[in-house]
Amino acid sequence: MADPITSLQDLEQIAQPAAEAPPAQPQLDRYGRAYATGKRKDAVARVWIKPGRGEIKVNGRDVSVFFARPTLRMVINQPFVVAGRADQYDVMCTVSGGGLSGQAGALRHGISRALTRFEPALRGALKSGGFLTRDPRVVERKKYGRAKARRSFQFSKR
C-alpha cells in the first residue's frame, strides 16, 4: 500500500501538471459555413455565416426589408461590432415564431454562436458582451380565474 500523504511537500511531489487543452478548432460544414441556432422568447433563428461582404439575408429577403426598424438592425449587427468583424461575413438565416423584436434577438444570439464556431478566439469578447447567453425571459402563461397571467377580472359592487 502507498505511503500516506502527511505534508504539502509530499502532495507537490505526487501532483502532475495538467496538460493544456488544445486550441478549439472551427466547426464548418462542407461549404465552408458555420451553423448555429439562436433563440429569444418564442422566436428561433437558424443561422449560417461565411466570409463575404457583410450581406445579411433573412428568409430570402434583405435585412433592411425584413427588419425595417433601425434599432432591430442595430441589435442584429452588435456581435459583429463587438468582435471587430463588421462587413466581413455574409449571413443567411431563417427565422420563425414570435414577433420582430424576438426574431431580431434570436438572430443576434444565432450570429454570436455561429461566430464562435467560425472563429473560436472570439468567444471571450462575445461572452463578456452577453451575446452567447440565451435570454430566459418568456411570456408567462395565463391562469384560470384571471383575465391574463396576473390581471384580475374587473370588480363590480352591483
Tab-separated table of C-alpha atoms in Angstrom:
chain	number	residue	atom	x	y	z
A	1	MET	CA	0.000	0.000	0.000
A	2	ALA	CA	1.226	3.538	-0.767
A	3	ASP	CA	2.573	5.800	1.961
A	4	PRO	CA	0.015	8.285	3.329
A	5	ILE	CA	0.417	11.943	2.412
A	6	THR	CA	1.357	13.891	5.541
A	7	SER	CA	2.600	17.253	4.219
A	8	LEU	CA	2.247	19.657	1.332
A	9	GLN	CA	5.698	18.703	0.013
A	10	ASP	CA	4.531	15.103	-0.373
A	11	LEU	CA	1.451	16.318	-2.242
A	12	GLU	CA	3.527	18.523	-4.589
A	13	GLN	CA	5.731	15.562	-5.462
A	14	ILE	CA	2.721	13.455	-6.398
A	15	ALA	CA	0.809	16.158	-8.274
A	16	GLN	CA	1.450	16.316	-12.003
A	17	PRO	CA	0.968	19.461	-14.050
A	18	ALA	CA	-2.265	19.424	-16.029
A	19	ALA	CA	-1.867	19.317	-19.789
A	20	GLU	CA	-3.218	22.405	-21.553
A	21	ALA	CA	-6.230	21.868	-23.764
A	22	PRO	CA	-5.569	22.211	-27.484
A	23	PRO	CA	-6.995	25.355	-29.088
A	24	ALA	CA	-10.565	24.985	-30.307
A	25	GLN	CA	-10.991	24.197	-33.997
A	26	PRO	CA	-13.549	25.895	-36.271
A	27	GLN	CA	-16.679	23.841	-36.902
A	28	LEU	CA	-17.515	24.297	-40.588
A	29	ASP	CA	-19.746	22.365	-42.985
A	30	ARG	CA	-18.666	21.170	-46.423
A	31	TYR	CA	-19.492	24.588	-47.930
A	32	GLY	CA	-17.185	26.442	-45.530
A	33	ARG	CA	-20.038	27.853	-43.442
A	34	ALA	CA	-20.605	27.846	-39.695
A	35	TYR	CA	-24.114	26.997	-38.468
A	36	ALA	CA	-25.824	27.892	-35.203
A	37	THR	CA	-29.307	28.199	-33.764
A	38	GLY	CA	-30.380	31.269	-31.809
A	39	LYS	CA	-33.459	31.643	-29.624
A	40	ARG	CA	-35.326	34.501	-27.941
A	41	LYS	CA	-38.852	34.367	-26.487
A	42	ASP	CA	-40.780	32.173	-28.971
A	43	ALA	CA	-38.540	33.005	-31.947
A	44	VAL	CA	-35.984	30.596	-33.399
A	45	ALA	CA	-33.290	31.597	-35.897
A	46	ARG	CA	-31.201	29.159	-37.936
A	47	VAL	CA	-28.030	30.987	-38.969
A	48	TRP	CA	-25.253	30.202	-41.468
A	49	ILE	CA	-22.253	32.538	-41.794
A	50	LYS	CA	-19.387	32.539	-44.274
A	51	PRO	CA	-16.718	35.076	-45.263
A	52	GLY	CA	-18.126	37.771	-47.523
A	53	ARG	CA	-19.058	41.424	-47.867
A	54	GLY	CA	-21.457	41.774	-44.942
A	55	GLU	CA	-24.731	40.869	-46.678
A	56	ILE	CA	-27.478	39.597	-44.388
A	57	LYS	CA	-30.412	37.648	-45.867
A	58	VAL	CA	-33.374	36.840	-43.633
A	59	ASN	CA	-35.882	34.335	-45.037
A	60	GLY	CA	-34.589	35.120	-48.532
A	61	ARG	CA	-35.033	38.891	-48.153
A	62	ASP	CA	-32.555	41.649	-47.370
A	63	VAL	CA	-32.250	42.543	-43.684
A	64	SER	CA	-33.347	46.155	-44.311
A	65	VAL	CA	-36.586	44.897	-45.847
A	66	PHE	CA	-37.332	42.251	-43.218
A	67	PHE	CA	-36.344	44.395	-40.210
A	68	ALA	CA	-37.426	47.896	-41.195
A	69	ARG	CA	-36.675	49.486	-37.802
A	70	PRO	CA	-33.060	50.700	-37.449
A	71	THR	CA	-32.945	49.589	-33.794
A	72	LEU	CA	-33.600	45.979	-34.787
A	73	ARG	CA	-30.840	46.124	-37.430
A	74	MET	CA	-28.500	47.581	-34.791
A	75	VAL	CA	-29.311	44.664	-32.454
A	76	ILE	CA	-28.501	42.206	-35.252
A	77	ASN	CA	-25.134	43.837	-36.035
A	78	GLN	CA	-23.953	44.065	-32.397
A	79	PRO	CA	-21.977	40.780	-32.397
A	80	PHE	CA	-20.013	41.851	-35.479
A	81	VAL	CA	-19.217	45.275	-33.976
A	82	VAL	CA	-18.073	43.808	-30.642
A	83	ALA	CA	-15.937	41.183	-32.390
A	84	GLY	CA	-14.484	43.771	-34.792
A	85	ARG	CA	-15.726	41.820	-37.820
A	86	ALA	CA	-18.217	44.273	-39.349
A	87	ASP	CA	-18.814	43.709	-43.090
A	88	GLN	CA	-16.584	40.622	-43.158
A	89	TYR	CA	-19.211	37.854	-43.074
A	90	ASP	CA	-22.295	37.050	-45.133
A	91	VAL	CA	-25.234	35.804	-43.104
A	92	MET	CA	-28.062	33.629	-44.383
A	93	CYS	CA	-30.773	32.795	-41.889
A	94	THR	CA	-34.339	31.656	-41.445
A	95	VAL	CA	-36.404	32.943	-38.545
A	96	SER	CA	-39.770	31.736	-37.328
A	97	GLY	CA	-42.071	32.299	-34.384
A	98	GLY	CA	-42.537	35.269	-32.117
A	99	GLY	CA	-42.555	38.905	-33.173
A	100	LEU	CA	-39.987	41.115	-34.850
A	101	SER	CA	-38.188	42.023	-31.620
A	102	GLY	CA	-37.883	38.396	-30.554
A	103	GLN	CA	-36.729	37.396	-34.036
A	104	ALA	CA	-34.027	40.089	-34.002
A	105	GLY	CA	-32.852	38.853	-30.587
A	106	ALA	CA	-32.823	35.254	-31.823
A	107	LEU	CA	-30.832	36.302	-34.882
A	108	ARG	CA	-28.287	38.122	-32.684
A	109	HIS	CA	-27.927	35.018	-30.495
A	110	GLY	CA	-27.506	32.790	-33.557
A	111	ILE	CA	-24.927	35.075	-35.182
A	112	SER	CA	-22.918	35.159	-31.954
A	113	ARG	CA	-22.896	31.381	-31.673
A	114	ALA	CA	-22.016	30.947	-35.343
A	115	LEU	CA	-19.134	33.427	-34.988
A	116	THR	CA	-17.692	31.409	-32.118
A	117	ARG	CA	-17.918	28.281	-34.260
A	118	PHE	CA	-16.187	30.031	-37.169
A	119	GLU	CA	-13.549	31.798	-35.042
A	120	PRO	CA	-13.273	30.219	-31.566
A	121	ALA	CA	-10.909	33.006	-30.453
A	122	LEU	CA	-13.870	35.447	-30.468
A	123	ARG	CA	-15.664	33.559	-27.707
A	124	GLY	CA	-14.240	35.688	-24.882
A	125	ALA	CA	-15.304	39.010	-26.395
A	126	LEU	CA	-18.797	37.765	-27.255
A	127	LYS	CA	-19.276	36.081	-23.887
A	128	SER	CA	-18.248	39.194	-21.941
A	129	GLY	CA	-20.745	41.180	-24.028
A	130	GLY	CA	-23.501	38.753	-23.036
A	131	PHE	CA	-24.279	37.657	-26.590
A	132	LEU	CA	-23.855	33.910	-26.039
A	133	THR	CA	-26.351	33.706	-23.173
A	134	ARG	CA	-29.869	32.746	-24.168
A	135	ASP	CA	-32.282	35.250	-22.616
A	136	PRO	CA	-34.553	33.044	-20.466
A	137	ARG	CA	-37.434	35.526	-20.208
A	138	VAL	CA	-40.595	34.250	-21.861
A	139	VAL	CA	-44.261	35.228	-21.648
A	140	GLU	CA	-45.969	33.993	-18.507
A	141	ARG	CA	-48.900	31.658	-19.086
A	142	LYS	CA	-52.499	32.694	-18.480
A	143	LYS	CA	-54.044	31.295	-15.297
A	144	TYR	CA	-57.680	30.247	-14.867
A	145	GLY	CA	-59.828	32.702	-12.945
A	146	ARG	CA	-57.743	35.585	-14.301
A	147	ALA	CA	-58.142	37.890	-17.283
A	148	LYS	CA	-54.465	37.480	-18.203
A	149	ALA	CA	-51.474	35.969	-16.426
A	150	ARG	CA	-51.902	38.131	-13.300
A	151	ARG	CA	-54.670	40.639	-14.017
A	152	SER	CA	-57.980	40.001	-12.261
A	153	PHE	CA	-61.353	40.479	-13.838
A	154	GLN	CA	-62.945	43.877	-13.202
A	155	PHE	CA	-64.608	44.072	-9.794
A	156	SER	CA	-68.171	45.388	-9.540
A	157	LYS	CA	-70.223	46.038	-6.389
A	158	ARG	CA	-73.613	45.784	-8.108
